[in-house]
Amino acid sequence: MSSYYARYLSGEHEAVWNDLRALGDIPENLIEDASAVADETMIRVAQHVARIAAALPEFGWVSSDRLVPAHQPPTEDDDDLVDTLVDKIGGLPLALEACLRRVGEVWFAGDCQVLELTYHQQPAPRGAPPGPEYPDPLCLGNAYSLSYEWQRCENPADFVFAISPDESTKANVTGAAHGIDLPAVTADAVLRGVVGRPGITLVDYLRESVAWGGFPGFSFTPELAPAALITLRTKPDF
C-alpha cells in the first residue's frame, strides 16, 4: 500500500487530505507520513504566497499596516519557537504546524484600486460579507502570533488561535477573527469564522485563496471580480 506522501506526490492532493482528515487524531505510526504531506503542502503554499506577494506592488497595492509586509517568510527562530509551542500547547494540527514552519506571516490586506481593495479609502463597504466589497485578502499569523496569544490565554483548555482577522476586519469594518481550536493532534484544522464556508479547513481555505490570487472573497461573486485578478490566480497544486 502506497504511503500518503507517495500518493500526494503522484497528484492525489485532495484525496490524500480527505483521507488524513478522516483519521481524526493521527495514530503515532502515521505521524511521520502525514507530517511529510503537510510539509510538502505548505512548501507549495509558500511558493504561491511569495509569487503573489512579489506581484502586489506592481498593482499599486499598499499594506493596511505600513509596518507589515505582504509576506514575511519564517526563520530558524520561528522553527525553534514552533517546537516549543507544540510542547507547551499540547499538539498542533499538522497543517497548522507546517504552515508556521514553511509559510510564515502573510498580510495581503490593504488598499489597491486595480484589485478593488479598500482599507483606508472611502467609501466604506456596505452590507455584510460575503460579497465583492469583502475580498477576504489572505492573512496568516506566524509562530510569534501564536506565542503571543498563548501567553495571554486564560483558559488553555479552551484556546482558539486567531490566525487571521475575519473578512470584515480586513476591510476595516468591525469584525472578529478566523480561528483554530487548540490543542489538536489532527492532520488539518477547521478554520472557524469564515463567512459562507462553514467547516472549511485550513488546507482547503488556502486552496481557495490561491485559486483566487490571494483574495478568495471574490469567489462568491466571480462576475464582479476585478479583471486584473486573473494574473494572480492559478490552479492550486497542493
mmCIF file of N, CA, C and O in Angstrom, residues 71-123:
data_model
loop_
_atom_site.group_PDB
_atom_site.id
_atom_site.type_symbol
_atom_site.label_atom_id
_atom_site.label_comp_id
_atom_site.label_asym_id
_atom_site.label_seq_id
_atom_site.Cartn_x
_atom_site.Cartn_y
_atom_site.Cartn_z
ATOM 1 N N HIS A 71 4.468 39.528 2.789
ATOM 2 C CA HIS A 71 4.904 38.184 3.188
ATOM 3 C C HIS A 71 6.222 38.274 3.944
ATOM 4 O O HIS A 71 7.167 38.925 3.494
ATOM 5 N N GLN A 72 6.262 37.642 5.082
ATOM 6 C CA GLN A 72 7.482 37.548 5.876
ATOM 7 C C GLN A 72 7.759 36.075 6.137
ATOM 8 O O GLN A 72 7.162 35.479 7.048
ATOM 9 N N PRO A 73 8.634 35.454 5.333
ATOM 10 C CA PRO A 73 8.900 34.019 5.489
ATOM 11 C C PRO A 73 9.463 33.700 6.871
ATOM 12 O O PRO A 73 10.065 34.552 7.531
ATOM 13 N N PRO A 74 9.263 32.468 7.324
ATOM 14 C CA PRO A 74 9.779 32.078 8.642
ATOM 15 C C PRO A 74 11.297 31.962 8.650
ATOM 16 O O PRO A 74 11.935 31.780 7.611
ATOM 17 N N THR A 75 11.862 32.074 9.831
ATOM 18 C CA THR A 75 13.299 31.940 10.035
ATOM 19 C C THR A 75 13.574 30.713 10.905
ATOM 20 O O THR A 75 12.653 30.024 11.341
ATOM 21 N N GLU A 76 14.842 30.464 11.171
ATOM 22 C CA GLU A 76 15.205 29.358 12.074
ATOM 23 C C GLU A 76 14.628 29.594 13.466
ATOM 24 O O GLU A 76 14.258 28.647 14.163
ATOM 25 N N ASP A 77 14.557 30.852 13.865
ATOM 26 C CA ASP A 77 13.982 31.163 15.175
ATOM 27 C C ASP A 77 12.504 30.774 15.225
ATOM 28 O O ASP A 77 12.013 30.299 16.260
ATOM 29 N N ASP A 78 11.793 30.994 14.111
ATOM 30 C CA ASP A 78 10.387 30.572 14.050
ATOM 31 C C ASP A 78 10.294 29.070 14.268
ATOM 32 O O ASP A 78 9.424 28.583 14.995
ATOM 33 N N ASP A 79 11.177 28.329 13.623
ATOM 34 C CA ASP A 79 11.164 26.868 13.711
ATOM 35 C C ASP A 79 11.376 26.414 15.154
ATOM 36 O O ASP A 79 10.669 25.526 15.648
ATOM 37 N N ASP A 80 12.320 27.034 15.822
ATOM 38 C CA ASP A 80 12.579 26.681 17.225
ATOM 39 C C ASP A 80 11.369 27.029 18.097
ATOM 40 O O ASP A 80 11.013 26.276 19.017
ATOM 41 N N LEU A 81 10.744 28.153 17.811
ATOM 42 C CA LEU A 81 9.580 28.575 18.586
ATOM 43 C C LEU A 81 8.422 27.608 18.389
ATOM 44 O O LEU A 81 7.696 27.297 19.342
ATOM 45 N N VAL A 82 8.233 27.117 17.171
ATOM 46 C CA VAL A 82 7.167 26.142 16.916
ATOM 47 C C VAL A 82 7.396 24.885 17.748
ATOM 48 O O VAL A 82 6.448 24.332 18.330
ATOM 49 N N ASP A 83 8.649 24.423 17.822
ATOM 50 C CA ASP A 83 8.956 23.251 18.652
ATOM 51 C C ASP A 83 8.494 23.480 20.090
ATOM 52 O O ASP A 83 7.882 22.608 20.714
ATOM 53 N N THR A 84 8.785 24.653 20.611
ATOM 54 C CA THR A 84 8.408 24.991 21.979
ATOM 55 C C THR A 84 6.892 25.040 22.139
ATOM 56 O O THR A 84 6.333 24.529 23.119
ATOM 57 N N LEU A 85 6.220 25.638 21.162
ATOM 58 C CA LEU A 85 4.767 25.785 21.242
ATOM 59 C C LEU A 85 4.052 24.444 21.156
ATOM 60 O O LEU A 85 3.033 24.230 21.830
ATOM 61 N N VAL A 86 4.559 23.532 20.345
ATOM 62 C CA VAL A 86 3.960 22.199 20.249
ATOM 63 C C VAL A 86 3.944 21.549 21.624
ATOM 64 O O VAL A 86 2.941 20.943 22.043
ATOM 65 N N ASP A 87 5.052 21.669 22.345
ATOM 66 C CA ASP A 87 5.147 21.077 23.687
ATOM 67 C C ASP A 87 4.248 21.801 24.680
ATOM 68 O O ASP A 87 3.530 21.171 25.469
ATOM 69 N N LYS A 88 4.278 23.120 24.664
ATOM 70 C CA LYS A 88 3.517 23.899 25.640
ATOM 71 C C LYS A 88 2.010 23.741 25.446
ATOM 72 O O LYS A 88 1.259 23.578 26.414
ATOM 73 N N ILE A 89 1.579 23.815 24.193
ATOM 74 C CA ILE A 89 0.143 23.779 23.912
ATOM 75 C C ILE A 89 -0.409 22.368 23.996
ATOM 76 O O ILE A 89 -1.575 22.170 24.348
ATOM 77 N N GLY A 90 0.436 21.392 23.676
ATOM 78 C CA GLY A 90 -0.017 20.006 23.743
ATOM 79 C C GLY A 90 -0.373 19.423 22.397
ATOM 80 O O GLY A 90 -1.104 18.437 22.320
ATOM 81 N N GLY A 91 0.143 20.012 21.334
ATOM 82 C CA GLY A 91 -0.084 19.498 19.993
ATOM 83 C C GLY A 91 -0.766 20.502 19.086
ATOM 84 O O GLY A 91 -1.665 21.231 19.511
ATOM 85 N N LEU A 92 -0.297 20.557 17.840
ATOM 86 C CA LEU A 92 -0.898 21.406 16.821
ATOM 87 C C LEU A 92 -1.338 20.535 15.652
ATOM 88 O O LEU A 92 -0.700 19.531 15.352
ATOM 89 N N PRO A 93 -2.431 20.889 14.975
ATOM 90 C CA PRO A 93 -2.763 20.189 13.731
ATOM 91 C C PRO A 93 -1.557 20.247 12.793
ATOM 92 O O PRO A 93 -0.875 21.279 12.713
ATOM 93 N N LEU A 94 -1.293 19.164 12.101
ATOM 94 C CA LEU A 94 -0.094 19.104 11.272
ATOM 95 C C LEU A 94 -0.066 20.193 10.211
ATOM 96 O O LEU A 94 0.995 20.731 9.895
ATOM 97 N N ALA A 95 -1.224 20.521 9.649
ATOM 98 C CA ALA A 95 -1.275 21.574 8.634
ATOM 99 C C ALA A 95 -0.883 22.917 9.224
ATOM 100 O O ALA A 95 -0.150 23.687 8.595
ATOM 101 N N LEU A 96 -1.358 23.216 10.427
ATOM 102 C CA LEU A 96 -1.002 24.479 11.073
ATOM 103 C C LEU A 96 0.475 24.502 11.415
ATOM 104 O O LEU A 96 1.160 25.505 11.175
ATOM 105 N N GLU A 97 0.975 23.420 11.979
ATOM 106 C CA GLU A 97 2.398 23.373 12.332
ATOM 107 C C GLU A 97 3.268 23.598 11.104
ATOM 108 O O GLU A 97 4.231 24.385 11.142
ATOM 109 N N ALA A 98 2.940 22.933 10.004
ATOM 110 C CA ALA A 98 3.724 23.098 8.782
ATOM 111 C C ALA A 98 3.587 24.505 8.214
ATOM 112 O O ALA A 98 4.542 25.060 7.667
ATOM 113 N N CYS A 99 2.409 25.099 8.364
ATOM 114 C CA CYS A 99 2.203 26.464 7.891
ATOM 115 C C CYS A 99 3.099 27.442 8.652
ATOM 116 O O CYS A 99 3.716 28.331 8.067
ATOM 117 N N LEU A 100 3.179 27.271 9.948
ATOM 118 C CA LEU A 100 4.032 28.138 10.759
ATOM 119 C C LEU A 100 5.501 27.972 10.389
ATOM 120 O O LEU A 100 6.269 28.943 10.393
ATOM 121 N N ARG A 101 5.889 26.742 10.058
ATOM 122 C CA ARG A 101 7.293 26.462 9.744
ATOM 123 C C ARG A 101 7.671 26.859 8.323
ATOM 124 O O ARG A 101 8.833 27.218 8.056
ATOM 125 N N ARG A 102 6.726 26.782 7.397
ATOM 126 C CA ARG A 102 7.067 26.932 5.984
ATOM 127 C C ARG A 102 6.541 28.212 5.332
ATOM 128 O O ARG A 102 7.150 28.722 4.394
ATOM 129 N N VAL A 103 5.403 28.716 5.794
ATOM 130 C CA VAL A 103 4.785 29.870 5.133
ATOM 131 C C VAL A 103 5.128 31.169 5.843
ATOM 132 O O VAL A 103 5.536 32.144 5.228
ATOM 133 N N GLY A 104 4.956 31.194 7.155
ATOM 134 C CA GLY A 104 5.244 32.410 7.901
ATOM 135 C C GLY A 104 4.080 33.380 7.883
ATOM 136 O O GLY A 104 2.922 32.993 7.709
ATOM 137 N N GLU A 105 4.380 34.657 8.060
ATOM 138 C CA GLU A 105 3.338 35.684 8.158
ATOM 139 C C GLU A 105 2.916 36.163 6.765
ATOM 140 O O GLU A 105 3.760 36.434 5.906
ATOM 141 N N VAL A 106 1.617 36.255 6.556
ATOM 142 C CA VAL A 106 1.060 36.746 5.295
ATOM 143 C C VAL A 106 0.089 37.872 5.620
ATOM 144 O O VAL A 106 -0.716 37.758 6.546
ATOM 145 N N TRP A 107 0.154 38.953 4.823
ATOM 146 C CA TRP A 107 -0.729 40.089 5.068
ATOM 147 C C TRP A 107 -1.025 40.781 3.745
ATOM 148 O O TRP A 107 -0.301 41.665 3.310
ATOM 149 N N PHE A 108 -2.107 40.332 3.079
ATOM 150 C CA PHE A 108 -2.499 40.927 1.805
ATOM 151 C C PHE A 108 -3.550 42.023 1.982
ATOM 152 O O PHE A 108 -4.005 42.610 0.995
ATOM 153 N N ALA A 109 -3.954 42.303 3.208
ATOM 154 C CA ALA A 109 -4.937 43.359 3.448
ATOM 155 C C ALA A 109 -4.318 44.716 3.124
ATOM 156 O O ALA A 109 -3.162 44.983 3.448
ATOM 157 N N GLY A 110 -5.084 45.561 2.481
ATOM 158 C CA GLY A 110 -4.563 46.878 2.146
ATOM 159 C C GLY A 110 -5.446 47.621 1.178
ATOM 160 O O GLY A 110 -6.634 47.329 1.036
ATOM 161 N N ASP A 111 -4.848 48.578 0.491
ATOM 162 C CA ASP A 111 -5.537 49.402 -0.496
ATOM 163 C C ASP A 111 -4.936 49.151 -1.868
ATOM 164 O O ASP A 111 -3.707 49.115 -2.020
ATOM 165 N N CYS A 112 -5.802 48.976 -2.857
ATOM 166 C CA CYS A 112 -5.340 48.783 -4.226
ATOM 167 C C CYS A 112 -6.519 49.005 -5.171
ATOM 168 O O CYS A 112 -7.433 48.179 -5.232
ATOM 169 N N GLN A 113 -6.490 50.093 -5.891
ATOM 170 C CA GLN A 113 -7.604 50.438 -6.767
ATOM 171 C C GLN A 113 -7.788 49.394 -7.857
ATOM 172 O O GLN A 113 -8.924 49.009 -8.182
ATOM 173 N N VAL A 114 -6.695 48.910 -8.426
ATOM 174 C CA VAL A 114 -6.772 47.946 -9.532
ATOM 175 C C VAL A 114 -7.433 46.649 -9.087
ATOM 176 O O VAL A 114 -8.183 46.020 -9.844
ATOM 177 N N LEU A 115 -7.166 46.235 -7.846
ATOM 178 C CA LEU A 115 -7.732 44.995 -7.328
ATOM 179 C C LEU A 115 -8.990 45.240 -6.495
ATOM 180 O O LEU A 115 -9.515 44.314 -5.865
ATOM 181 N N GLU A 116 -9.461 46.482 -6.484
ATOM 182 C CA GLU A 116 -10.685 46.863 -5.778
ATOM 183 C C GLU A 116 -10.617 46.551 -4.279
ATOM 184 O O GLU A 116 -11.595 46.115 -3.673
ATOM 185 N N LEU A 117 -9.442 46.790 -3.704
ATOM 186 C CA LEU A 117 -9.264 46.622 -2.265
ATOM 187 C C LEU A 117 -9.344 47.985 -1.606
ATOM 188 O O LEU A 117 -8.719 48.946 -2.065
ATOM 189 N N THR A 118 -10.108 48.071 -0.539
ATOM 190 C CA THR A 118 -10.170 49.320 0.210
ATOM 191 C C THR A 118 -9.997 49.019 1.692
ATOM 192 O O THR A 118 -10.593 48.096 2.225
ATOM 193 N N TYR A 119 -9.154 49.777 2.316
ATOM 194 C CA TYR A 119 -8.990 49.703 3.765
ATOM 195 C C TYR A 119 -9.088 51.117 4.331
ATOM 196 O O TYR A 119 -10.005 51.439 5.070
ATOM 197 N N HIS A 120 -8.159 51.975 3.918
ATOM 198 C CA HIS A 120 -8.209 53.362 4.370
ATOM 199 C C HIS A 120 -9.077 54.222 3.462
ATOM 200 O O HIS A 120 -9.511 55.302 3.848
ATOM 201 N N GLN A 121 -9.314 53.748 2.245
ATOM 202 C CA GLN A 121 -10.055 54.560 1.283
ATOM 203 C C GLN A 121 -11.549 54.528 1.566
ATOM 204 O O GLN A 121 -12.060 53.642 2.224
ATOM 205 N N GLN A 122 -12.245 55.501 1.025
ATOM 206 C CA GLN A 122 -13.693 55.602 1.155
ATOM 207 C C GLN A 122 -14.337 55.382 -0.224
ATOM 208 O O GLN A 122 -13.696 55.571 -1.241
ATOM 209 N N PRO A 123 -15.595 54.990 -0.299
ATOM 210 C CA PRO A 123 -16.495 54.756 0.840
ATOM 211 C C PRO A 123 -16.236 53.409 1.492
ATOM 212 O O PRO A 123 -15.694 52.494 0.866
#
